[in-house]
Amino acid sequence: MKKATAYLFSLIFSVILVFMLIAGSAVLLVDINVSEKKLNDLSLKEGLESKIYTEIEKYYSDKYNTTGIPADVYMSAIDKSYIISCEKAYIKAAFDSLKNRSKMKVSLPKNKKLEENIDSFFNDFADKNDYKKDDKFELKLRTSKDEAYSSIGSFCDVYKFSAMNNHGVLSKLSKVYSYRLIMIVAALSAVIVIILLLVFINRRKKITTMYWCGISSLIAGIIGGCPSVYLIATKFYDSFSIKQPAVFTAFTSAMYRYTEAFMAVHIAFVVIGITMIVIYGVIHDKKTYPGTKPTEI
């Protein structure tokens, strides 16, 4: 193959390789970092249960003026371990929805003490005020329990999976999520095929393949790494306007974690690229000037 033609095809495939390296690393990192276990671990690491407890306590304290139900009726039955179990329930339901490509169905763990507290409050109220415990009373009692689970759950859904489900976002993501392994294999396969094509194109001077792969790795690392460094250095995600502290911490910590992983991979691409180019330069010079040290050229 003529030099000009080989150069042109090498350039084209090296450009394609740049984007395949970026896309492949992005999909692979999503599969590694966005999982049920990873989100659960991140929630525990950030201590979200403490923030959620504070938010729930404030919610029921403020609500006392309208319902007349003291916050302690709810808060004495809620501890951090229960909040963690509710967080896990939402995360599990979300990933079950993604895997099964179905509507999200959350099953919150039952809180016997909470239900007993509500029963006790309503019964005491009825006894003191001679309120008839009829069907209307029972309906109000059941409704209060359901609302308690719903309210507590909404605070524990720190990644707002329910909102995503209601707006049809999860159903759309499930179509992509189910093909993530195929996309990873396809991207990695494409990288291997492109490298083999570069080897074939430069078969008369195989060492040139190292140069093109090094250039692709270096450029991919710069394109992917520079924005990541900027996002982390400027603390970009801290500018998100999210009122709930637990939700804010959940989203920003998840985004920082993914960005840091993405940055690390692309810094590695830069190092690999520079190393390959240097090796190519040394070997190429030795072949061009046999018996002469590169420093003597």
Coordinates of C-alpha atoms in Angstrom, one line a residue:
M1 CA 0.0 0.0 0.0
K2 CA 1.4 3.4 -1.0
K3 CA 2.6 5.7 1.8
A4 CA 0.0 8.4 1.1
T5 CA -2.9 5.9 1.1
A6 CA -1.6 4.2 4.2
Y7 CA -1.3 7.5 6.0
L8 CA -4.8 8.6 5.0
F9 CA -6.5 5.3 6.1
S10 CA -4.4 5.3 9.3
L11 CA -5.5 8.8 10.1
I12 CA -9.2 7.9 9.5
F13 CA -9.1 4.8 11.7
S14 CA -7.1 6.5 14.4
V15 CA -9.8 9.2 14.6
I16 CA -12.5 6.5 14.8
L17 CA -10.4 4.8 17.5
V18 CA -10.4 8.0 19.6
F19 CA -14.2 8.0 19.8
M20 CA -14.5 4.3 20.4
L21 CA -12.1 4.6 23.3
I22 CA -14.1 7.4 24.8
A23 CA -17.5 5.7 24.2
G24 CA -16.3 2.3 25.4
S25 CA -14.8 3.6 28.6
A26 CA -18.0 5.7 29.3
V27 CA -20.3 2.6 28.9
L28 CA -18.0 0.4 30.9
L29 CA -17.8 2.9 33.8
V30 CA -21.6 3.3 33.8
D31 CA -21.9 -0.5 34.2
I32 CA -19.3 -0.6 37.0
N33 CA -20.5 2.5 38.9
V34 CA -24.2 2.6 38.4
S35 CA -25.5 -0.5 40.1
E36 CA -27.7 -1.4 43.1
K37 CA -24.7 -2.3 45.3
K38 CA -22.7 0.8 44.3
L39 CA -25.6 3.2 45.1
N40 CA -26.3 1.5 48.4
D41 CA -22.6 1.7 49.4
L42 CA -22.5 5.4 48.4
S43 CA -25.6 6.2 50.5
L44 CA -24.0 4.6 53.5
K45 CA -20.7 6.3 52.9
E46 CA -22.3 9.7 52.7
G47 CA -24.5 9.1 55.8
L48 CA -27.7 10.0 54.0
E49 CA -29.8 8.4 56.7
S50 CA -28.9 11.2 59.1
K51 CA -29.9 13.9 56.7
I52 CA -33.1 12.1 55.9
Y53 CA -34.0 11.6 59.6
T54 CA -33.6 15.4 60.1
E55 CA -35.8 16.2 57.1
I56 CA -38.6 13.8 58.3
E57 CA -38.5 15.2 61.8
K58 CA -38.8 18.8 60.4
Y59 CA -41.7 17.7 58.1
Y60 CA -43.7 16.2 60.9
S61 CA -43.0 19.0 63.3
D62 CA -44.2 21.5 60.7
K63 CA -47.2 19.3 59.9
Y64 CA -48.3 19.2 63.6
N65 CA -50.1 22.6 63.1
T66 CA -52.4 21.2 60.5
T67 CA -52.9 17.6 61.6
G68 CA -52.6 17.9 65.4
I69 CA -50.5 14.8 65.4
P70 CA -47.3 15.3 67.4
A71 CA -44.1 14.5 65.5
D72 CA -43.0 12.0 68.2
V73 CA -45.9 9.7 67.1
Y74 CA -43.8 9.1 64.0
M75 CA -40.3 9.9 65.0
S76 CA -40.2 7.5 68.1
A77 CA -40.8 4.7 65.7
I78 CA -38.2 5.7 63.1
D79 CA -34.5 5.1 63.4
K80 CA -31.6 5.2 61.0
S81 CA -31.6 1.5 60.3
Y82 CA -35.3 1.7 59.2
I83 CA -34.5 4.7 56.9
I84 CA -31.6 2.7 55.4
S85 CA -33.9 -0.2 54.7
C86 CA -36.3 2.1 53.0
E87 CA -33.5 3.6 50.9
K88 CA -32.5 0.1 49.8
A89 CA -36.1 -0.7 48.9
Y90 CA -36.3 2.2 46.4
I91 CA -32.9 1.4 44.9
K92 CA -33.8 -2.3 44.6
A93 CA -37.2 -1.5 43.0
A94 CA -35.5 0.8 40.5
F95 CA -33.0 -1.7 39.3
D96 CA -35.6 -4.5 39.2
S97 CA -37.6 -2.1 36.9
L98 CA -34.5 -1.5 34.7
K99 CA -33.6 -5.2 34.5
N100 CA -37.2 -6.5 33.9
R101 CA -38.2 -3.5 31.7
S102 CA -41.3 -3.0 33.9
K103 CA -43.0 -0.4 36.0
M104 CA -41.3 0.3 39.3
K105 CA -43.0 -1.3 42.2
V106 CA -41.8 -0.3 45.7
S107 CA -42.4 -2.5 48.7
L108 CA -41.4 -0.6 51.8
P109 CA -40.6 -2.6 54.9
K110 CA -43.3 -2.6 57.5
N111 CA -42.9 -0.6 60.7
K112 CA -44.9 -2.3 63.4
K113 CA -44.1 0.3 66.1
L114 CA -45.1 3.2 63.7
E115 CA -48.5 1.6 63.1
E116 CA -49.0 0.9 66.8
N117 CA -48.2 4.6 67.6
I118 CA -50.7 5.8 65.1
D119 CA -53.3 3.3 66.4
S120 CA -52.7 4.5 69.9
F121 CA -52.9 8.2 69.1
F122 CA -56.2 7.8 67.2
N123 CA -57.8 5.6 69.8
D124 CA -56.7 7.9 72.6
F125 CA -58.1 10.9 70.7
A126 CA -61.4 9.1 70.0
D127 CA -61.7 8.0 73.7
K128 CA -61.0 11.5 75.0
N129 CA -63.4 13.2 72.6
D130 CA -66.1 10.6 72.5
Y131 CA -65.5 10.1 68.9
K132 CA -67.3 7.2 67.4
K133 CA -65.0 4.4 66.1
D134 CA -67.0 3.7 62.9
D135 CA -66.1 3.0 59.3
K136 CA -65.1 6.6 58.8
F137 CA -62.8 6.4 61.8
E138 CA -61.2 3.2 60.4
L139 CA -60.8 4.8 57.0
K140 CA -59.0 7.8 58.5
L141 CA -56.8 5.5 60.5
R142 CA -55.8 3.4 57.4
T143 CA -55.3 6.6 55.4
S144 CA -53.0 8.1 58.0
K145 CA -50.8 4.9 58.0
D146 CA -50.6 4.9 54.2
E147 CA -49.7 8.6 54.2
A148 CA -47.0 7.9 56.8
Y149 CA -45.4 5.2 54.7
S150 CA -45.7 7.4 51.6
S151 CA -44.2 10.5 53.2
I152 CA -41.3 8.7 54.9
G153 CA -40.7 6.8 51.6
S154 CA -40.5 10.0 49.6
F155 CA -37.7 11.3 51.8
C156 CA -35.9 8.0 51.5
D157 CA -36.1 8.0 47.7
V158 CA -32.9 10.1 47.5
Y159 CA -32.2 9.3 43.9
K160 CA -35.8 10.2 43.0
F161 CA -36.5 6.9 41.2
S162 CA -40.3 7.3 41.8
A163 CA -40.3 10.6 39.9
M164 CA -38.3 9.0 37.0
N165 CA -40.8 6.2 37.0
N166 CA -43.8 8.5 36.9
H167 CA -42.4 10.5 34.0
G168 CA -41.5 7.5 32.0
V169 CA -37.7 8.0 32.3
L170 CA -37.0 4.6 33.9
S171 CA -38.9 2.8 31.1
K172 CA -36.8 4.5 28.5
L173 CA -33.5 3.9 30.4
S174 CA -34.4 0.2 30.8
K175 CA -34.2 -0.2 27.0
V176 CA -30.6 1.0 27.1
Y177 CA -29.7 -0.7 30.4
S178 CA -30.7 -4.1 29.1
Y179 CA -28.2 -3.8 26.2
R180 CA -25.3 -2.4 28.3
L181 CA -23.2 -5.6 28.1
I182 CA -23.8 -5.8 24.4
M183 CA -22.7 -2.2 24.0
I184 CA -19.5 -2.8 26.0
V185 CA -18.6 -5.9 24.0
A186 CA -19.4 -4.1 20.8
A187 CA -17.2 -1.1 21.8
L188 CA -14.3 -3.3 22.9
S189 CA -14.6 -5.4 19.8
A190 CA -14.5 -2.3 17.6
V191 CA -11.3 -1.1 19.3
I192 CA -9.6 -4.5 18.6
V193 CA -10.8 -4.5 15.0
I194 CA -9.6 -1.0 14.4
I195 CA -6.1 -1.9 15.9
L196 CA -5.9 -4.9 13.7
L197 CA -6.9 -2.8 10.7
L198 CA -4.1 -0.4 11.6
V199 CA -1.7 -3.3 11.8
F200 CA -2.8 -4.5 8.3
I201 CA -2.6 -1.0 6.8
N202 CA 0.9 -0.5 8.2
R203 CA 2.0 -4.2 7.7
R204 CA 5.2 -3.1 5.8
K205 CA 6.2 -1.1 8.9
K206 CA 4.3 -2.5 11.8
I207 CA 5.9 -0.3 14.4
T208 CA 3.9 2.6 12.9
T209 CA 0.8 1.0 14.4
M210 CA 2.1 1.9 17.8
Y211 CA 2.4 5.5 16.8
W212 CA -1.2 5.7 15.6
C213 CA -2.6 3.8 18.6
G214 CA -0.5 6.1 20.9
I215 CA -1.8 9.2 19.2
S216 CA -5.4 7.9 19.5
S217 CA -5.0 7.1 23.1
L218 CA -3.4 10.5 23.9
I219 CA -6.2 12.5 22.1
A220 CA -8.9 10.3 23.7
G221 CA -7.4 11.0 27.1
I222 CA -7.3 14.7 26.5
I223 CA -10.8 15.0 25.1
G224 CA -12.3 12.9 28.0
G225 CA -9.9 14.1 30.7
C226 CA -10.0 17.9 30.4
P227 CA -13.7 18.3 30.9
S228 CA -13.6 15.9 33.8
V229 CA -10.8 17.8 35.5
Y230 CA -12.7 21.1 34.9
L231 CA -15.9 19.7 36.5
I232 CA -14.0 18.5 39.6
A233 CA -11.7 21.4 39.9
T234 CA -14.6 24.0 39.8
K235 CA -16.9 21.7 41.9
F236 CA -19.4 22.2 39.1
Y237 CA -22.0 19.8 40.6
D238 CA -22.2 21.9 43.8
S239 CA -24.1 24.5 41.8
F240 CA -27.1 22.2 41.4
S241 CA -30.2 23.7 42.8
I242 CA -31.7 20.9 45.0
K243 CA -33.5 21.9 48.1
Q244 CA -33.4 18.5 49.9
P245 CA -30.0 18.0 51.5
A246 CA -30.1 14.2 51.2
V247 CA -31.1 14.4 47.5
F248 CA -28.4 17.0 46.8
T249 CA -25.7 14.9 48.5
A250 CA -26.9 11.7 46.7
F251 CA -26.9 13.2 43.2
T252 CA -23.7 15.3 43.6
S253 CA -21.7 12.5 45.2
A254 CA -22.8 10.0 42.5
M255 CA -21.8 12.5 39.8
Y256 CA -18.5 13.3 41.3
R257 CA -17.7 9.6 41.8
Y258 CA -18.5 8.8 38.1
T259 CA -16.5 11.9 36.9
E260 CA -13.5 11.0 39.0
A261 CA -13.5 7.4 37.6
F262 CA -13.9 8.8 34.0
M263 CA -11.1 11.2 34.6
A264 CA -8.8 8.5 36.0
V265 CA -9.3 6.3 33.0
H266 CA -8.6 9.1 30.6
I267 CA -5.5 10.1 32.5
A268 CA -4.4 6.5 32.0
F269 CA -5.1 6.9 28.3
V270 CA -2.8 10.0 28.2
V271 CA 0.0 8.1 30.0
I272 CA -0.4 5.0 27.7
G273 CA -0.5 7.3 24.6
I274 CA 2.7 9.2 25.6
T275 CA 4.4 5.9 26.5
M276 CA 3.6 4.3 23.1
I277 CA 4.7 7.4 21.2
V278 CA 8.0 7.5 23.1
I279 CA 8.6 3.8 22.5
Y280 CA 7.8 4.3 18.9
G281 CA 10.2 7.2 18.6
V282 CA 13.0 5.2 20.3
I283 CA 12.5 2.1 18.2
H284 CA 11.9 4.1 15.0
D285 CA 15.1 6.0 15.4
K286 CA 17.1 2.9 16.1
K287 CA 15.7 1.4 12.8
T288 CA 16.4 4.6 10.9
Y289 CA 19.9 5.0 12.3
P290 CA 21.1 1.5 13.2
G291 CA 24.0 1.4 15.6
T292 CA 23.3 5.1 16.7
K293 CA 21.9 6.2 20.0
P294 CA 18.8 8.5 19.7
T295 CA 20.6 11.2 21.7
E296 CA 23.4 11.3 19.0
I297 CA 20.9 11.9 16.1

